[in-house]
Structure formats: structure tokens, C-alpha cells
């Protein structure tokens, strides 16, 4: 799965902000599907946040 | 260690993925000591030589119950050492897999030692994720199936592919071309530019088409999910997650729902599902 650009469909869902457990919605929705999330990183305030869902983060500038 | 244990004589990795719970950044020291200002040695880090995904698991220092009940899964200095710094290495950050709690003072030494206790479902999740990534390495490119999900909130057609600073339709076309060049199956009708892609997307079912007649939905959508399939998927999720959903949204629906988007061979370009609308 590729979520192209901010913001993905997995953000701002119920659950923990980082280090998701099984109750957190993004964890249950994507589960163990490899997910890649490329986005522009020089978005002040939002770019460098840690991603809640495990994803290799290609941060293009 | 990488050269001795993880690479073979030809310098290729013999593992497909690595799960690491090591805090700090594994590469920062190497970069710091041997790197010039702009020298190439700054790039030649052992993790790059390994060339497989590295997943960061967090052996959190809080108890398991505090982890489960907290809004922030990782906090304080652990966020810096177990999330931010490993991310500097390019690791894929997963989540806590264990909690640290006091045990009984069985040895009678007058002090109860702390012990790491595994969180079973998190260990299960991290390993399944690593295995899936590892399997991808061995899947031929022409067999790989990809879904590219574009942002679409609020769910209007003119908002398809919103992304800060990024021309996402063009970027998607670039991505499709790159995939095709690497042997992925893109079918016969690849879009030549971003505009064409958007036109194809809006010609199909989109999130705006509330008034599409039911008999047309099947033709215009990529696929339809039956209530039975959805019920199966739902039943396999975490129990607490299910309870939260049912409390908020009611029982599993008995109507099918359609998947919007356009398929190019094995690659689907679609939009995110709508948030919170009936």
C-alpha cells in the first residue's frame, strides 16, 4: 500500500498517538500489510512527526 | 557484525528483514567518527550495506497496563531513544512489544527486580509485518499488487489527491512509470499525465457519487465488498477495537459497499475512504 502525500487515511483515528496497540484503529485497519508513506517533509509543524503506523518514511523535499 | 553474520561472501544479505529493539541510532556513531564534511563515508553505513528493512520494536520501560491505558504509546525519553533516533537510521518504527514490571522477590534479597514481560499480540503483529515485507522481497515484480491511496477529505472530486507541497497526480503517474520500468504489471492503459489520471478517476465511482443508481455502482466501481466478507474481516480484528466501533457506529452493516478507483494492471489507484459519513 502506498499512501501518497499528507495526510493518509490512517491519521487522526481513535487510538494511541504513537506505538500503537491492538485497540488503536490505524493498527487494525492496516494490520500487517506493508505500507509506504511518501510525503513532503518541509511542512513546518507536520513534516517531522513520527508516524503512528509502521512505515518506511520516504520524506521528499 | 553485519559483515560477519548477516551478509554472505558475496556481500549479499542472508536475512530478509531485521527486527531490532536496540535503542539509540545504530549509525550515528559511524557517521560521526568517520564522516568528512561532505565525504562519501557519511553515506556508507552498515545498514545501507545490509539493504533489508529494519523494524524497530520498543521494549518499553513502563508496565504493560500503563502502556495499554495511555494515549501516547511511547513517551518521554523513550520517544527520543526508541522512536526518533532509530528513525534517523531509516528504521521502520513499530510499537512496544514488552513492558517492564516488578516481579516478586523470590530470591529473598530484599529487593524486587524488574523484568520485561512480552505483550503477545504486539509481538505477533511485529513479526507478521516483518514476514510480509520479507515475502515481498521474493515476490516477482510482475506479481506484486499495489494500491496507491490518494487523499480525499473532504470527499469532493476537486479535492482528490490533496497533499502538502506535492503534485500528487503527477507524482502518482511518475510512480506508475517507475513501477512499470521495474517490471510491475501496469496493464495496457497507463495514464500519460496527472490530468489524465484525475479524469479517469472522476469518470469512475468517486466519493461524491451518492446518487448513483445501485445497478450502476457495480460497473463504475473497482469492486464491491459483500456484507459477509466485511463481517469476516471485522471478526478477525482486536476485540477492544470491535467494541469501540460497535459502540460508535452500531452493528456490522448488511449492505455491500463499493471500492472506487481505477486499476492499471496489478496497481490500483484509489482514494481514501470517507471519514465518518453514513
Coordinates of C-alpha atoms in Angstrom, one line a residue:
Chain A
X1 CA 0.0 0.0 0.0
X2 CA 1.2 3.5 -0.8
X3 CA -0.3 6.5 0.9
X4 CA 0.8 9.3 -1.4
X5 CA 1.1 12.7 0.3
X6 CA -0.2 14.1 3.5
X7 CA -2.4 13.2 5.1
X8 CA -3.0 9.5 4.9
X9 CA -6.3 7.8 5.7
X10 CA -4.7 6.3 8.8
X11 CA -4.2 9.6 10.7
X12 CA -6.4 11.1 13.3
X13 CA -8.2 7.9 14.1
X14 CA -9.1 6.6 17.6
X15 CA -6.2 5.1 19.4
X16 CA -2.7 5.9 20.6
X17 CA -0.6 8.7 19.0
X18 CA 2.5 6.5 18.5
X19 CA 3.4 3.0 19.5
X20 CA 0.0 1.6 18.6
X21 CA -1.6 -1.3 20.4
X22 CA -4.3 -3.6 19.1
X23 CA -7.1 -1.3 20.2
X24 CA -5.8 1.6 18.0
X25 CA -7.8 2.0 14.8
X26 CA -4.9 2.5 12.4
X27 CA -3.2 -0.6 13.6
X28 CA -6.3 -2.7 13.0
X29 CA -7.1 -1.2 9.6
X30 CA -3.7 -1.7 8.0
X31 CA -2.6 -4.6 10.2
X32 CA 0.4 -6.4 8.6
X33 CA 0.1 -5.0 5.1
X34 CA 3.4 -3.3 4.0
X35 CA 2.6 0.4 3.9
X36 CA 4.8 3.2 2.4
X37 CA 4.0 6.8 3.0
X38 CA 6.0 9.3 0.8
X39 CA 5.2 13.0 1.6
X40 CA 6.8 16.4 1.6
X41 CA 8.8 16.8 4.8
X42 CA 9.3 20.5 4.8
X43 CA 5.8 21.2 6.1
X44 CA 6.5 23.0 9.3
X45 CA 4.9 21.5 12.3
X46 CA 3.6 18.4 10.5
X47 CA 6.5 17.1 8.5
X48 CA 8.9 15.6 11.0
X49 CA 6.2 14.0 13.2
X50 CA 6.7 10.3 14.0
X51 CA 4.3 8.1 12.0
X52 CA 1.9 6.1 14.1
X53 CA 1.6 3.3 11.6
X54 CA 4.8 1.4 10.9
X55 CA 6.0 2.7 7.5
X56 CA 9.4 3.4 5.9
X57 CA 9.2 7.1 5.5
X58 CA 10.4 8.5 2.3
X59 CA 10.5 12.2 3.1
X60 CA 10.9 14.0 -0.2
X61 CA 11.7 17.7 0.0
Chain B
X1 CA 28.5 -7.8 12.9
X2 CA 26.7 -7.1 9.7
X3 CA 29.6 -8.4 7.6
X4 CA 30.2 -11.4 9.8
X5 CA 26.7 -12.7 10.4
X6 CA 24.2 -11.1 8.1
X7 CA 26.0 -10.9 4.8
X8 CA 27.3 -13.8 2.8
X9 CA 30.6 -14.0 1.0
X10 CA 29.3 -12.1 -2.0
X11 CA 28.2 -9.2 0.3
X12 CA 24.5 -10.0 -0.1
X13 CA 22.2 -10.2 2.9
X14 CA 21.2 -13.6 4.0
X15 CA 18.3 -12.3 6.0
X16 CA 15.2 -10.7 4.5
X17 CA 14.3 -8.4 7.4
X18 CA 15.7 -7.4 10.8
X19 CA 13.8 -6.7 14.0
X20 CA 15.8 -4.6 16.4
X21 CA 14.9 -3.4 19.8
X22 CA 18.2 -1.6 20.2
X23 CA 17.7 2.0 21.3
X24 CA 19.7 5.0 20.0
X25 CA 20.8 5.3 16.5
X26 CA 23.0 2.4 15.2
X27 CA 24.5 4.6 12.5
X28 CA 25.1 7.9 14.2
X29 CA 28.4 6.9 15.8
X30 CA 29.7 5.6 12.5
X31 CA 28.7 8.7 10.7
X32 CA 30.1 10.9 13.4
X33 CA 33.5 9.4 13.6
X34 CA 34.4 8.6 10.1
X35 CA 32.4 11.2 8.1
X36 CA 34.0 14.2 6.5
X37 CA 32.0 17.3 5.9
X38 CA 30.6 16.1 2.6
X39 CA 32.6 12.9 2.2
X40 CA 31.2 9.7 0.9
X41 CA 31.9 7.9 4.1
X42 CA 29.0 9.6 5.6
X43 CA 26.7 7.5 3.4
X44 CA 28.5 4.2 3.7
X45 CA 26.7 3.0 6.8
X46 CA 26.4 -0.7 7.6
X47 CA 22.6 -0.6 7.5
X48 CA 22.8 0.5 3.8
X49 CA 25.1 -2.4 3.1
X50 CA 22.6 -4.7 4.7
X51 CA 19.9 -3.5 2.4
X52 CA 16.9 -5.1 4.0
X53 CA 14.1 -3.5 6.0
X54 CA 14.9 -3.0 9.7
X55 CA 11.9 -2.8 12.1
X56 CA 12.3 -1.1 15.4
X57 CA 10.5 -2.8 18.3
X58 CA 10.2 -1.0 21.6
X59 CA 10.9 -2.7 24.9
X60 CA 9.2 0.0 26.8
X61 CA 10.1 0.7 30.4
X62 CA 6.6 1.2 31.5
X63 CA 4.3 -1.6 32.7
X64 CA 2.1 -3.3 30.2
X65 CA -1.1 -2.0 31.8
X66 CA 0.2 1.6 31.7
X67 CA 1.1 1.2 28.1
X68 CA -2.4 -0.2 27.2
X69 CA -4.2 2.6 29.0
X70 CA -2.1 5.5 27.9
X71 CA -2.9 7.8 24.9
X72 CA 0.7 8.0 24.0
X73 CA 2.1 4.6 23.3
X74 CA 5.7 5.8 23.8
X75 CA 6.6 8.8 25.9
X76 CA 9.3 10.8 27.5
X77 CA 12.9 9.9 26.7
X78 CA 11.8 6.6 25.2
X79 CA 10.2 8.6 22.4
X80 CA 13.6 10.1 21.7
X81 CA 15.7 6.9 22.0
X82 CA 13.3 4.3 20.7
X83 CA 11.5 6.2 18.0
X84 CA 13.2 9.4 16.9
X85 CA 16.8 8.2 16.8
X86 CA 16.2 4.8 15.2
X87 CA 14.1 6.6 12.6
X88 CA 17.2 8.6 11.9
X89 CA 18.7 5.3 10.7
X90 CA 15.7 4.7 8.4
X91 CA 14.2 2.0 10.6
X92 CA 10.5 1.3 10.3
X93 CA 9.2 2.1 13.8
X94 CA 6.6 -0.4 15.0
X95 CA 5.4 -0.3 18.6
X96 CA 6.1 -1.6 22.1
X97 CA 6.4 -5.4 22.4
X98 CA 7.0 -5.7 26.1
X99 CA 6.5 -3.9 29.4
X100 CA 8.8 -3.7 32.4
X101 CA 7.3 -4.6 35.7
X102 CA 8.4 -5.6 39.2
X103 CA 8.4 -9.3 39.9
X104 CA 8.2 -11.0 43.3
X105 CA 11.3 -11.0 45.4
X106 CA 11.7 -14.8 45.1
X107 CA 15.3 -14.8 45.9
X108 CA 14.6 -13.0 49.2
X109 CA 17.3 -10.4 48.6
X110 CA 15.2 -7.6 49.9
X111 CA 14.6 -6.0 46.5
X112 CA 12.1 -6.9 43.9
X113 CA 13.7 -7.0 40.5
X114 CA 12.1 -5.6 37.4
X115 CA 11.5 -7.9 34.5
X116 CA 10.4 -7.5 30.9
X117 CA 7.2 -9.1 30.1
X118 CA 6.1 -9.7 26.4
X119 CA 2.9 -8.3 25.0
X120 CA 1.8 -11.3 22.9
X121 CA -0.4 -9.6 20.4
X122 CA 2.2 -6.9 19.7
X123 CA 4.9 -9.4 19.1
X124 CA 2.6 -11.3 16.8
X125 CA 1.9 -8.1 14.9
X126 CA 5.5 -7.1 14.5
X127 CA 6.6 -10.5 13.3
X128 CA 3.7 -10.8 10.8
X129 CA 4.6 -7.4 9.4
X130 CA 8.3 -8.3 9.1
X131 CA 7.4 -11.6 7.4
X132 CA 5.2 -9.8 4.9
X133 CA 7.9 -7.3 4.0
X134 CA 10.3 -10.3 3.7
X135 CA 7.9 -12.1 1.4
X136 CA 7.7 -9.1 -0.9
X137 CA 11.5 -9.3 -1.5
X138 CA 10.9 -12.8 -3.0
X139 CA 7.7 -11.9 -5.0
X140 CA 8.5 -11.2 -8.6
X141 CA 7.7 -7.6 -9.5
X142 CA 5.1 -8.6 -12.1
X143 CA 3.1 -10.4 -9.5
X144 CA 3.2 -7.6 -6.9
X145 CA -0.1 -5.9 -6.3
X146 CA 0.0 -2.3 -5.2
X147 CA -2.7 0.1 -4.0
X148 CA -1.9 3.8 -4.2
X149 CA -4.3 5.7 -1.9
X150 CA -4.8 9.4 -2.5
X151 CA -6.1 11.8 0.0
X152 CA -9.7 12.9 -0.5
X153 CA -11.0 14.7 2.5
X154 CA -13.5 16.4 2.4
X155 CA -14.8 13.9 -0.1
X156 CA -15.3 16.1 -3.1
X157 CA -13.9 15.4 -6.6
X158 CA -11.9 18.6 -6.7
X159 CA -10.0 17.6 -3.6
X160 CA -8.7 14.3 -4.9
X161 CA -5.0 13.9 -4.1
X162 CA -4.5 16.9 -1.8
X163 CA -1.0 16.7 -0.4
X164 CA 1.1 19.5 1.0
X165 CA 3.7 20.7 -1.5
X166 CA 3.2 17.7 -3.8
X167 CA 1.6 17.5 -7.2
X168 CA 0.1 14.1 -6.3
X169 CA -1.5 13.3 -9.7
X170 CA 1.8 13.8 -11.5
X171 CA 3.7 12.1 -8.7
X172 CA 1.4 9.1 -9.0
X173 CA 2.0 9.0 -12.7
X174 CA 5.7 9.1 -12.1
X175 CA 5.3 6.3 -9.5
X176 CA 3.4 4.2 -12.0
X177 CA 6.0 4.8 -14.7
X178 CA 8.8 3.8 -12.3
X179 CA 6.9 0.7 -11.3
X180 CA 6.4 -0.2 -15.0
X181 CA 10.1 0.3 -15.6
X182 CA 10.8 -2.1 -12.8
X183 CA 8.6 -4.8 -14.3
X184 CA 5.4 -4.3 -12.4
X185 CA 2.3 -5.2 -14.3
X186 CA 0.6 -1.9 -15.2
X187 CA -1.8 -3.2 -17.9
X188 CA -2.2 -1.5 -21.2
X189 CA -3.7 1.9 -20.4
X190 CA -1.3 3.8 -18.2
X191 CA -2.2 7.4 -17.9
X192 CA 0.3 9.7 -19.5
X193 CA 0.0 12.6 -17.1
X194 CA -1.6 13.7 -13.9
X195 CA -4.6 15.3 -15.7
X196 CA -5.5 12.1 -17.5
X197 CA -5.2 10.2 -14.2
X198 CA -7.7 12.5 -12.5
X199 CA -10.1 12.4 -15.4
X200 CA -10.0 8.6 -15.3
X201 CA -10.6 8.6 -11.5
X202 CA -13.5 11.0 -11.7
X203 CA -15.1 9.1 -14.6
X204 CA -15.4 6.2 -12.3
X205 CA -17.2 6.0 -9.0
X206 CA -15.9 8.6 -6.5
X207 CA -16.9 9.6 -3.1
X208 CA -19.1 12.3 -4.5
X209 CA -21.5 9.9 -6.3
X210 CA -24.1 9.5 -3.7
X211 CA -26.9 9.4 -6.2
X212 CA -25.5 6.7 -8.5
X213 CA -28.2 4.1 -9.1
X214 CA -27.4 0.8 -7.3
X215 CA -27.3 -1.1 -10.6
X216 CA -24.6 1.2 -12.0
X217 CA -22.4 1.1 -8.9
X218 CA -21.0 -2.3 -9.8
X219 CA -20.0 -1.1 -13.3
X220 CA -18.4 2.1 -12.1
X221 CA -16.5 0.7 -9.1
X222 CA -13.4 -1.4 -9.0
X223 CA -15.0 -4.0 -6.7
X224 CA -17.8 -4.4 -4.2
X225 CA -17.4 -5.8 -0.7
X226 CA -20.2 -8.0 0.3
X227 CA -21.6 -7.9 3.9
X228 CA -20.3 -11.4 4.5
X229 CA -16.8 -10.5 3.5
X230 CA -16.8 -7.4 5.6
X231 CA -18.2 -9.4 8.6
X232 CA -15.4 -11.9 8.2
X233 CA -12.7 -9.2 8.2
X234 CA -14.3 -7.4 11.1
X235 CA -14.4 -10.6 13.2
X236 CA -10.7 -11.0 12.9
X237 CA -9.8 -7.7 14.4
X238 CA -8.9 -6.9 18.0
X239 CA -11.8 -7.3 20.5
X240 CA -11.5 -3.9 22.0
X241 CA -11.4 -2.3 18.6
X242 CA -14.6 -4.1 17.6
X243 CA -16.4 -2.9 20.8
X244 CA -15.4 0.7 20.1
X245 CA -16.6 0.5 16.6
X246 CA -19.9 -1.1 17.5
X247 CA -20.5 1.4 20.3
X248 CA -19.8 4.3 18.0
X249 CA -21.3 3.1 14.7
X250 CA -23.6 0.3 15.5
X251 CA -23.6 -3.3 14.2
X252 CA -21.9 -4.6 11.1
X253 CA -23.9 -3.3 8.1
X254 CA -25.9 -5.6 6.0
X255 CA -25.4 -3.6 2.8
X256 CA -22.4 -4.1 0.4
X257 CA -20.1 -1.2 -0.2
X258 CA -18.2 -0.3 -3.4
X259 CA -14.5 0.4 -3.8
X260 CA -13.8 3.5 -6.0
X261 CA -10.7 3.9 -8.2
X262 CA -9.0 2.8 -11.3
X263 CA -6.9 -0.3 -11.9
X264 CA -3.8 -0.4 -14.1
X265 CA -2.8 -4.0 -14.3
X266 CA -1.9 -5.0 -10.7
X267 CA -1.8 -1.4 -9.5
X268 CA -4.9 0.2 -8.1
X269 CA -5.2 4.0 -7.8
X270 CA -7.9 4.9 -5.4
X271 CA -9.0 7.5 -2.9
X272 CA -9.1 7.2 0.9
X273 CA -12.4 6.1 2.4
X274 CA -14.6 8.9 3.6
X275 CA -14.4 9.7 7.3
X276 CA -17.4 9.4 9.4
X277 CA -20.2 9.9 6.8
X278 CA -23.0 7.4 6.5

